[in-house]
mmCIF file of C-alpha atoms and ligand atoms in Angstrom:
data_model
loop_
_atom_site.group_PDB
_atom_site.id
_atom_site.type_symbol
_atom_site.label_atom_id
_atom_site.label_comp_id
_atom_site.label_asym_id
_atom_site.label_seq_id
_atom_site.Cartn_x
_atom_site.Cartn_y
_atom_site.Cartn_z
ATOM 1 C CA UNK A 1 -4.005 13.291 27.829
ATOM 2 C CA UNK A 2 -6.213 13.768 24.752
ATOM 3 C CA UNK A 3 -5.992 16.947 22.799
ATOM 4 C CA UNK A 4 -9.425 18.412 21.902
ATOM 5 C CA UNK A 5 -9.267 19.973 18.464
ATOM 6 C CA UNK A 6 -11.591 22.854 17.364
ATOM 7 C CA UNK A 7 -13.900 22.090 14.529
ATOM 8 C CA UNK A 8 -11.976 24.326 12.069
ATOM 9 C CA UNK A 9 -8.709 22.729 12.912
ATOM 10 C CA UNK A 10 -10.249 19.198 12.598
ATOM 11 C CA UNK A 11 -11.545 19.957 9.089
ATOM 12 C CA UNK A 12 -8.146 21.384 8.104
ATOM 13 C CA UNK A 13 -6.390 18.203 9.300
ATOM 14 C CA UNK A 14 -8.946 16.022 7.445
ATOM 15 C CA UNK A 15 -8.551 18.153 4.310
ATOM 16 C CA UNK A 16 -4.742 17.803 4.450
ATOM 17 C CA UNK A 17 -5.088 14.011 4.884
ATOM 18 C CA UNK A 18 -7.435 13.739 1.958
ATOM 19 C CA UNK A 19 -5.096 15.942 -0.160
ATOM 20 C CA UNK A 20 -2.213 13.472 0.575
ATOM 21 C CA UNK A 21 -4.112 10.560 -0.937
ATOM 22 C CA UNK A 22 -5.844 12.522 -3.596
ATOM 23 C CA UNK A 23 -5.396 11.512 -7.253
ATOM 24 C CA UNK A 24 -7.644 14.388 -8.539
ATOM 25 C CA UNK A 25 -6.873 15.174 -12.186
ATOM 26 C CA UNK A 26 -4.392 12.366 -12.545
ATOM 27 C CA UNK A 27 -4.475 9.696 -15.188
ATOM 28 C CA UNK A 28 -4.053 6.089 -13.874
ATOM 29 C CA UNK A 29 -3.685 2.950 -16.040
ATOM 30 C CA UNK A 30 -4.597 -0.528 -14.868
ATOM 31 C CA UNK A 31 -3.764 -3.692 -16.709
ATOM 32 C CA UNK A 32 -5.870 -6.808 -16.177
ATOM 33 C CA UNK A 33 -8.531 -4.363 -15.065
ATOM 34 C CA UNK A 34 -11.404 -6.765 -15.657
ATOM 35 C CA UNK A 35 -10.068 -9.330 -13.190
ATOM 36 C CA UNK A 36 -10.884 -9.897 -9.563
ATOM 37 C CA UNK A 37 -8.304 -7.409 -8.209
ATOM 38 C CA UNK A 38 -7.895 -5.186 -11.268
ATOM 39 C CA UNK A 39 -11.525 -4.239 -10.920
ATOM 40 C CA UNK A 40 -10.893 -3.178 -7.269
ATOM 41 C CA UNK A 41 -7.686 -1.319 -8.231
ATOM 42 C CA UNK A 42 -9.833 0.803 -10.715
ATOM 43 C CA UNK A 43 -12.444 1.480 -8.069
ATOM 44 C CA UNK A 44 -9.831 2.560 -5.599
ATOM 45 C CA UNK A 45 -8.111 4.924 -8.081
ATOM 46 C CA UNK A 46 -11.387 6.397 -9.331
ATOM 47 C CA UNK A 47 -12.636 6.991 -5.780
ATOM 48 C CA UNK A 48 -9.415 8.931 -5.089
ATOM 49 C CA UNK A 49 -10.145 11.154 -8.030
ATOM 50 C CA UNK A 50 -8.143 9.595 -10.857
ATOM 51 C CA UNK A 51 -9.212 9.388 -14.536
ATOM 52 C CA UNK A 52 -8.797 5.582 -14.885
ATOM 53 C CA UNK A 53 -7.769 3.846 -18.070
ATOM 54 C CA UNK A 54 -9.124 0.278 -18.166
ATOM 55 C CA UNK A 55 -6.843 -2.157 -20.029
ATOM 56 C CA UNK A 56 -7.564 -5.869 -20.456
ATOM 57 C CA UNK A 57 -7.937 -8.349 -23.391
ATOM 58 C CA UNK A 58 -11.647 -7.963 -23.898
ATOM 59 C CA UNK A 59 -12.296 -4.652 -25.704
ATOM 60 C CA UNK A 60 -16.076 -4.640 -25.195
ATOM 61 C CA UNK A 61 -15.608 -5.531 -21.463
ATOM 62 C CA UNK A 62 -13.164 -2.657 -21.031
ATOM 63 C CA UNK A 63 -15.601 -0.211 -22.585
ATOM 64 C CA UNK A 64 -18.474 -1.380 -20.398
ATOM 65 C CA UNK A 65 -16.483 -1.192 -17.196
ATOM 66 C CA UNK A 66 -15.001 2.258 -18.105
ATOM 67 C CA UNK A 67 -18.495 3.661 -18.686
ATOM 68 C CA UNK A 68 -19.643 2.128 -15.370
ATOM 69 C CA UNK A 69 -16.745 3.888 -13.678
ATOM 70 C CA UNK A 70 -17.565 7.171 -15.313
ATOM 71 C CA UNK A 71 -21.227 7.076 -14.223
ATOM 72 C CA UNK A 72 -20.398 6.127 -10.752
ATOM 73 C CA UNK A 73 -17.512 8.488 -9.963
ATOM 74 C CA UNK A 74 -18.212 11.214 -12.543
ATOM 75 C CA UNK A 75 -14.704 10.862 -13.892
ATOM 76 C CA UNK A 76 -13.387 10.623 -17.410
ATOM 77 C CA UNK A 77 -12.620 7.003 -17.811
ATOM 78 C CA UNK A 78 -11.533 5.079 -20.872
ATOM 79 C CA UNK A 79 -11.302 1.385 -21.696
ATOM 80 C CA UNK A 80 -9.523 -0.334 -24.585
ATOM 81 C CA UNK A 81 -8.746 -3.941 -25.294
ATOM 82 C CA UNK A 82 -5.003 -4.397 -24.919
ATOM 83 C CA UNK A 83 -2.754 -7.356 -24.919
ATOM 84 C CA UNK A 84 0.259 -6.542 -22.657
ATOM 85 C CA UNK A 85 2.421 -9.160 -24.516
ATOM 86 C CA UNK A 86 2.089 -7.039 -27.742
ATOM 87 C CA UNK A 87 4.151 -3.927 -28.158
ATOM 88 C CA UNK A 88 1.772 -2.813 -31.070
ATOM 89 C CA UNK A 89 -1.289 -3.177 -28.845
ATOM 90 C CA UNK A 90 0.346 -1.261 -25.987
ATOM 91 C CA UNK A 91 1.606 1.491 -28.273
ATOM 92 C CA UNK A 92 -1.859 1.946 -29.620
ATOM 93 C CA UNK A 93 -3.283 2.170 -26.111
ATOM 94 C CA UNK A 94 -0.605 4.728 -25.122
ATOM 95 C CA UNK A 95 -1.416 6.876 -28.128
ATOM 96 C CA UNK A 96 -5.078 6.874 -27.165
ATOM 97 C CA UNK A 97 -4.298 7.885 -23.592
ATOM 98 C CA UNK A 98 -1.950 10.683 -24.502
ATOM 99 C CA UNK A 99 -4.390 12.035 -27.159
ATOM 100 C CA UNK A 100 -7.383 11.963 -24.640
ATOM 101 C CA UNK A 101 -5.594 12.878 -21.379
ATOM 102 C CA UNK A 102 -2.196 14.275 -22.322
ATOM 103 C CA UNK A 103 -0.574 12.694 -19.289
ATOM 104 C CA UNK A 104 0.146 9.411 -17.467
ATOM 105 C CA UNK A 105 0.601 9.621 -13.659
ATOM 106 C CA UNK A 106 0.044 6.108 -12.431
ATOM 107 C CA UNK A 107 0.627 2.670 -13.965
ATOM 108 C CA UNK A 108 -0.615 -0.479 -12.147
ATOM 109 C CA UNK A 109 1.017 -3.622 -13.699
ATOM 110 C CA UNK A 110 -1.678 -6.012 -12.416
ATOM 111 C CA UNK A 111 -2.390 -8.437 -15.334
ATOM 112 C CA UNK A 112 -1.004 -11.925 -14.908
ATOM 113 C CA UNK A 113 -1.878 -15.480 -15.516
ATOM 114 C CA UNK A 114 -2.057 -18.042 -12.709
ATOM 115 C CA UNK A 115 -2.313 -21.654 -13.843
ATOM 116 C CA UNK A 116 -5.458 -23.381 -13.207
ATOM 117 C CA UNK A 117 -5.734 -26.960 -14.280
ATOM 118 C CA UNK A 118 -9.422 -27.083 -15.329
ATOM 119 C CA UNK A 119 -9.726 -30.910 -15.372
ATOM 120 C CA UNK A 120 -9.353 -32.005 -11.755
ATOM 121 C CA UNK A 121 -8.378 -35.544 -12.948
ATOM 122 C CA UNK A 122 -5.339 -34.063 -14.787
ATOM 123 C CA UNK A 123 -4.583 -31.388 -12.215
ATOM 124 C CA UNK A 124 -2.103 -33.418 -10.113
ATOM 125 C CA UNK A 125 -0.498 -34.997 -13.074
ATOM 126 C CA UNK A 126 0.161 -31.684 -14.860
ATOM 127 C CA UNK A 127 0.914 -29.426 -11.894
ATOM 128 C CA UNK A 128 3.818 -31.647 -10.466
ATOM 129 C CA UNK A 129 7.155 -30.046 -11.240
ATOM 130 C CA UNK A 130 8.428 -33.041 -13.160
ATOM 131 C CA UNK A 131 5.554 -32.980 -15.657
ATOM 132 C CA UNK A 132 4.800 -29.215 -15.615
ATOM 133 C CA UNK A 133 4.229 -28.275 -19.251
ATOM 134 C CA UNK A 134 6.827 -26.091 -20.958
ATOM 135 C CA UNK A 135 4.070 -24.067 -22.779
ATOM 136 C CA UNK A 136 2.564 -23.177 -19.375
ATOM 137 C CA UNK A 137 5.895 -22.005 -18.118
ATOM 138 C CA UNK A 138 6.539 -19.972 -21.208
ATOM 139 C CA UNK A 139 3.015 -18.426 -21.173
ATOM 140 C CA UNK A 140 3.539 -17.260 -17.550
ATOM 141 C CA UNK A 141 6.919 -15.662 -18.426
ATOM 142 C CA UNK A 142 5.389 -14.005 -21.402
ATOM 143 C CA UNK A 143 2.404 -12.387 -19.630
ATOM 144 C CA UNK A 144 3.605 -11.965 -16.084
ATOM 145 C CA UNK A 145 7.183 -10.869 -16.823
ATOM 146 C CA UNK A 146 7.556 -9.749 -20.494
ATOM 147 C CA UNK A 147 4.093 -8.099 -20.287
ATOM 148 C CA UNK A 148 5.141 -6.085 -17.270
ATOM 149 C CA UNK A 149 8.403 -5.246 -18.948
ATOM 150 C CA UNK A 150 6.723 -3.991 -22.180
ATOM 151 C CA UNK A 151 3.981 -2.076 -20.373
ATOM 152 C CA UNK A 152 6.506 -0.268 -18.195
ATOM 153 C CA UNK A 153 8.693 0.421 -21.127
ATOM 154 C CA UNK A 154 5.882 2.018 -23.195
ATOM 155 C CA UNK A 155 3.938 3.953 -20.462
ATOM 156 C CA UNK A 156 6.843 4.492 -18.124
ATOM 157 C CA UNK A 157 9.018 6.081 -20.817
ATOM 158 C CA UNK A 158 6.385 8.755 -21.088
ATOM 159 C CA UNK A 159 6.487 9.302 -17.263
ATOM 160 C CA UNK A 160 10.200 9.479 -17.371
ATOM 161 C CA UNK A 161 10.129 12.031 -20.282
ATOM 162 C CA UNK A 162 7.997 14.436 -18.186
ATOM 163 C CA UNK A 163 9.747 13.594 -14.917
ATOM 164 C CA UNK A 164 6.897 12.230 -12.883
ATOM 165 C CA UNK A 165 4.959 9.040 -12.130
ATOM 166 C CA UNK A 166 4.214 6.070 -9.968
ATOM 167 C CA UNK A 167 4.485 2.501 -11.226
ATOM 168 C CA UNK A 168 3.010 -0.197 -9.089
ATOM 169 C CA UNK A 169 3.889 -3.833 -9.970
ATOM 170 C CA UNK A 170 1.577 -6.397 -8.441
ATOM 171 C CA UNK A 171 3.613 -9.335 -7.112
ATOM 172 C CA UNK A 172 2.482 -11.868 -4.489
ATOM 173 C CA UNK A 173 3.391 -13.474 -1.196
ATOM 174 C CA UNK A 174 4.675 -16.260 -3.435
ATOM 175 C CA UNK A 175 7.303 -13.872 -4.744
ATOM 176 C CA UNK A 176 8.861 -14.008 -1.261
ATOM 177 C CA UNK A 177 8.104 -17.428 0.098
ATOM 178 C CA UNK A 178 7.494 -20.830 -1.541
ATOM 179 C CA UNK A 179 3.880 -21.959 -1.819
ATOM 180 C CA UNK A 180 2.876 -24.150 1.014
ATOM 181 C CA UNK A 181 1.529 -27.151 -1.054
ATOM 182 C CA UNK A 182 -0.253 -28.523 2.035
ATOM 183 C CA UNK A 183 -2.920 -25.858 1.574
ATOM 184 C CA UNK A 184 -4.146 -27.726 -1.583
ATOM 185 C CA UNK A 185 -4.508 -30.950 0.329
ATOM 186 C CA UNK A 186 -8.115 -32.052 0.692
ATOM 187 C CA UNK A 187 -9.417 -33.347 4.071
ATOM 188 C CA UNK A 188 -9.244 -36.899 2.763
ATOM 189 C CA UNK A 189 -5.489 -36.461 2.422
ATOM 190 C CA UNK A 190 -5.561 -36.278 -1.412
ATOM 191 C CA UNK A 191 -3.471 -33.493 -3.010
ATOM 192 C CA UNK A 192 -5.860 -31.635 -5.332
ATOM 193 C CA UNK A 193 -3.065 -29.978 -7.291
ATOM 194 C CA UNK A 194 0.267 -28.224 -6.776
ATOM 195 C CA UNK A 195 0.873 -24.511 -7.094
ATOM 196 C CA UNK A 196 2.899 -23.978 -10.187
ATOM 197 C CA UNK A 197 6.649 -23.214 -10.332
ATOM 198 C CA UNK A 198 5.978 -20.491 -13.017
ATOM 199 C CA UNK A 199 3.842 -18.398 -10.775
ATOM 200 C CA UNK A 200 6.369 -18.103 -7.959
ATOM 201 C CA UNK A 201 9.258 -17.584 -10.320
ATOM 202 C CA UNK A 202 7.562 -14.805 -12.309
ATOM 203 C CA UNK A 203 6.399 -13.095 -9.189
ATOM 204 C CA UNK A 204 9.811 -13.310 -7.641
ATOM 205 C CA UNK A 205 11.315 -11.732 -10.721
ATOM 206 C CA UNK A 206 8.694 -8.805 -10.447
ATOM 207 C CA UNK A 207 10.404 -7.788 -7.248
ATOM 208 C CA UNK A 208 13.861 -7.764 -8.876
ATOM 209 C CA UNK A 209 12.476 -5.870 -11.873
ATOM 210 C CA UNK A 210 10.837 -3.249 -9.545
ATOM 211 C CA UNK A 211 14.142 -2.547 -7.861
ATOM 212 C CA UNK A 212 15.982 -2.322 -11.169
ATOM 213 C CA UNK A 213 13.477 0.143 -12.610
ATOM 214 C CA UNK A 214 13.284 2.218 -9.365
ATOM 215 C CA UNK A 215 17.007 2.692 -9.534
ATOM 216 C CA UNK A 216 16.974 3.399 -13.174
ATOM 217 C CA UNK A 217 14.252 6.084 -13.139
ATOM 218 C CA UNK A 218 14.806 7.414 -9.622
ATOM 219 C CA UNK A 219 16.593 10.510 -10.887
ATOM 220 C CA UNK A 220 13.773 11.078 -13.444
ATOM 221 C CA UNK A 221 10.973 11.434 -10.881
ATOM 222 C CA UNK A 222 9.377 7.980 -11.537
ATOM 223 C CA UNK A 223 8.764 5.882 -8.440
ATOM 224 C CA UNK A 224 8.473 2.119 -8.885
ATOM 225 C CA UNK A 225 7.194 -0.047 -6.104
ATOM 226 C CA UNK A 226 5.668 -3.616 -5.779
ATOM 227 C CA UNK A 227 2.497 -4.570 -3.966
ATOM 228 C CA UNK A 228 2.429 -8.136 -2.669
ATOM 229 C CA UNK A 229 -1.084 -9.297 -1.848
ATOM 230 C CA UNK A 230 -1.966 -12.448 -0.045
ATOM 231 C CA UNK A 231 -4.672 -14.883 -1.257
ATOM 232 C CA UNK A 232 -8.220 -13.489 -1.953
ATOM 233 C CA UNK A 233 -11.333 -15.493 -1.083
ATOM 234 C CA UNK A 234 -13.111 -16.230 -4.297
ATOM 235 C CA UNK A 235 -15.304 -19.247 -4.263
ATOM 236 C CA UNK A 236 -12.529 -21.709 -3.404
ATOM 237 C CA UNK A 237 -13.471 -24.940 -1.550
ATOM 238 C CA UNK A 238 -13.932 -24.655 2.160
ATOM 239 C CA UNK A 239 -11.057 -26.840 3.107
ATOM 240 C CA UNK A 240 -8.742 -24.437 1.214
ATOM 241 C CA UNK A 241 -10.227 -21.337 2.688
ATOM 242 C CA UNK A 242 -9.733 -22.792 6.174
ATOM 243 C CA UNK A 243 -6.214 -23.975 5.527
ATOM 244 C CA UNK A 244 -5.280 -20.634 4.160
ATOM 245 C CA UNK A 245 -6.951 -18.615 6.937
ATOM 246 C CA UNK A 246 -5.016 -20.689 9.547
ATOM 247 C CA UNK A 247 -1.715 -19.705 7.933
ATOM 248 C CA UNK A 248 -2.491 -15.922 8.430
ATOM 249 C CA UNK A 249 -2.095 -14.014 11.654
ATOM 250 C CA UNK A 250 -5.508 -12.400 11.151
ATOM 251 C CA UNK A 251 -7.222 -15.793 10.595
ATOM 252 C CA UNK A 252 -8.808 -15.031 7.272
ATOM 253 C CA UNK A 253 -8.336 -14.825 3.525
ATOM 254 C CA UNK A 254 -8.378 -11.345 1.995
ATOM 255 C CA UNK A 255 -11.561 -9.739 0.440
ATOM 256 C CA UNK A 256 -10.801 -7.985 -2.878
ATOM 257 C CA UNK A 257 -11.325 -4.591 -1.327
ATOM 258 C CA UNK A 258 -8.663 -5.192 1.275
ATOM 259 C CA UNK A 259 -5.958 -3.816 -1.129
ATOM 260 C CA UNK A 260 -7.637 -0.522 -1.991
ATOM 261 C CA UNK A 261 -5.910 1.428 0.740
ATOM 262 C CA UNK A 262 -2.417 0.107 -0.163
ATOM 263 C CA UNK A 263 -2.986 0.937 -3.810
ATOM 264 C CA UNK A 264 -4.099 4.467 -3.047
ATOM 265 C CA UNK A 265 -1.071 4.911 -0.857
ATOM 266 C CA UNK A 266 1.352 3.759 -3.534
ATOM 267 C CA UNK A 267 -0.295 5.742 -6.286
ATOM 268 C CA UNK A 268 -0.461 9.043 -4.428
ATOM 269 C CA UNK A 269 1.872 11.521 -2.854
ATOM 270 C CA UNK A 270 1.296 9.796 0.457
ATOM 271 C CA UNK A 271 4.184 7.550 -0.640
ATOM 272 C CA UNK A 272 6.283 10.320 -2.198
ATOM 273 C CA UNK A 273 9.568 9.168 -0.438
ATOM 274 C CA UNK A 274 9.038 5.502 -1.354
ATOM 275 C CA UNK A 275 10.667 3.696 -4.311
ATOM 276 C CA UNK A 276 12.095 0.285 -4.954
ATOM 277 C CA UNK A 277 10.083 -1.100 -2.064
ATOM 278 C CA UNK A 278 7.691 -3.988 -1.751
ATOM 279 C CA UNK A 279 4.488 -3.339 0.214
ATOM 280 C CA UNK A 280 3.400 -6.638 1.738
ATOM 281 C CA UNK A 281 -0.309 -6.862 2.539
ATOM 282 C CA UNK A 282 -0.927 -10.483 3.586
ATOM 283 C CA UNK A 283 -2.386 -10.617 7.054
ATOM 284 C CA UNK A 284 0.994 -11.635 8.357
ATOM 285 C CA UNK A 285 1.426 -14.709 6.132
ATOM 286 C CA UNK A 286 5.103 -14.002 5.381
ATOM 287 C CA UNK A 287 5.959 -12.754 8.832
ATOM 288 C CA UNK A 288 5.187 -16.050 10.556
HETATM 289 N N1 LIG B 301 -6.298 -13.251 -6.481
HETATM 290 C C1 LIG B 301 -5.306 -13.456 -5.525
HETATM 291 O O1 LIG B 301 -5.506 -14.171 -4.540
HETATM 292 C C2 LIG B 301 -3.961 -12.832 -5.672
HETATM 293 C C3 LIG B 301 -3.030 -12.965 -4.677
HETATM 294 C C4 LIG B 301 -1.733 -12.409 -4.863
HETATM 295 C C5 LIG B 301 -1.423 -11.749 -5.960
HETATM 296 N N2 LIG B 301 -2.402 -11.652 -7.000
HETATM 297 C C6 LIG B 301 -1.960 -10.938 -8.256
HETATM 298 O O2 LIG B 301 -2.900 -9.880 -8.401
HETATM 299 C C7 LIG B 301 -3.037 -9.691 -9.853
HETATM 300 C C8 LIG B 301 -4.476 -9.869 -10.267
HETATM 301 O O3 LIG B 301 -4.927 -11.116 -9.854
HETATM 302 P P1 LIG B 301 -6.420 -11.503 -10.023
HETATM 303 O O4 LIG B 301 -6.722 -12.573 -8.986
HETATM 304 O O5 LIG B 301 -7.327 -10.312 -10.138
HETATM 305 O O6 LIG B 301 -6.383 -12.308 -11.429
HETATM 306 P P2 LIG B 301 -7.508 -12.464 -12.531
HETATM 307 O O7 LIG B 301 -7.149 -13.772 -13.228
HETATM 308 O O8 LIG B 301 -8.904 -12.372 -11.892
HETATM 309 O O9 LIG B 301 -7.301 -11.215 -13.475
HETATM 310 C C9 LIG B 301 -6.219 -11.189 -14.387
HETATM 311 C C10 LIG B 301 -6.604 -10.311 -15.532
HETATM 312 O O10 LIG B 301 -5.490 -10.172 -16.385
HETATM 313 C C11 LIG B 301 -5.894 -10.248 -17.695
HETATM 314 N N3 LIG B 301 -4.879 -10.695 -18.622
HETATM 315 C C12 LIG B 301 -4.352 -11.883 -18.715
HETATM 316 N N4 LIG B 301 -3.416 -11.860 -19.708
HETATM 317 C C13 LIG B 301 -3.424 -10.613 -20.234
HETATM 318 C C14 LIG B 301 -2.772 -10.042 -21.299
HETATM 319 N N5 LIG B 301 -1.901 -10.722 -22.074
HETATM 320 N N6 LIG B 301 -2.976 -8.648 -21.608
HETATM 321 C C15 LIG B 301 -3.891 -8.036 -20.852
HETATM 322 N N7 LIG B 301 -4.564 -8.562 -19.802
HETATM 323 C C16 LIG B 301 -4.384 -9.849 -19.552
HETATM 324 C C17 LIG B 301 -7.138 -11.272 -17.685
HETATM 325 O O11 LIG B 301 -7.911 -11.146 -18.807
HETATM 326 C C18 LIG B 301 -7.732 -10.925 -16.395
HETATM 327 O O12 LIG B 301 -8.839 -10.025 -16.427
HETATM 328 C C19 LIG B 301 -2.091 -10.701 -10.503
HETATM 329 O O13 LIG B 301 -0.879 -10.066 -10.772
HETATM 330 C C20 LIG B 301 -1.977 -11.767 -9.430
HETATM 331 O O14 LIG B 301 -0.770 -12.489 -9.652
HETATM 332 C C21 LIG B 301 -3.604 -12.183 -6.847
#
């Protein structure tokens, strides 16, 4: 039996739902904000009402994107070139944010490197585990792991000091399951490249770090969760898109906007009883 709601009640229910996900007046920081998903995270947070702080390596790019967000959403946004592997750079960004906004409510640790071997002739040779370069391994650990540690330490400490905040660490399906290297096999049977050991390892460690920090700051009002996205369609070769889609229950790769709802949920009071968790949004990839 369906219950027919009166218009006034309907709008009250809608207002309550909007309130639950609202980030009105809150300050949200996104690292790697100029990348494919970072850009979307900023749009999601601004559309929910947050004042967004755009952090990435390119200072000019951060400024341009921040002013685009300001114009589009009529929010106070701010962009500053920041290297998450540098404590000095992060401290400077934190001082800016506190001077301008006086508070930090949400931190999205999104910046990461994902090895791409530009020269296809060298790709197989370098991406195989036996030859995988030590400097690539160390760079991934430095950005994906140490960068997340430093960013959480600097911005999260401010959250813990005031007793409120939500940290979202972006992991990956490859944090939970090994890459299926068959996906990178071309139709002629040739293996184009192999997904790197550093990516999976650093993303797996992000899940452990999330639980550590959630436990550490739980009694200080700071929630810490991971978001594990599946693969995003982004101009890859057709054979790969098809291979990937076939491994998902929904039969497709993600579009960048597919993660907006999950991000808004983790950032807002809608997830107020959630910490130390990993939200998997992968079209069923890891459930099969
Ligand atoms: N794209 C996908 O299919 C996918 C799938 C699962 C998980 N993820 C995760 O989502 C996140 C974003 O991925 P993406 O595809 O948007 O990547 P991307 O390469 O498009 O963007 C990453 C951004 O991080 C920035 N960055 C790199 N090093 C930095 C540093 N030292 N300091 C500050 N910024 C730095 C880069 O400049 C870039 O703008 C990553 O954590 C990634 O592992 C992506």
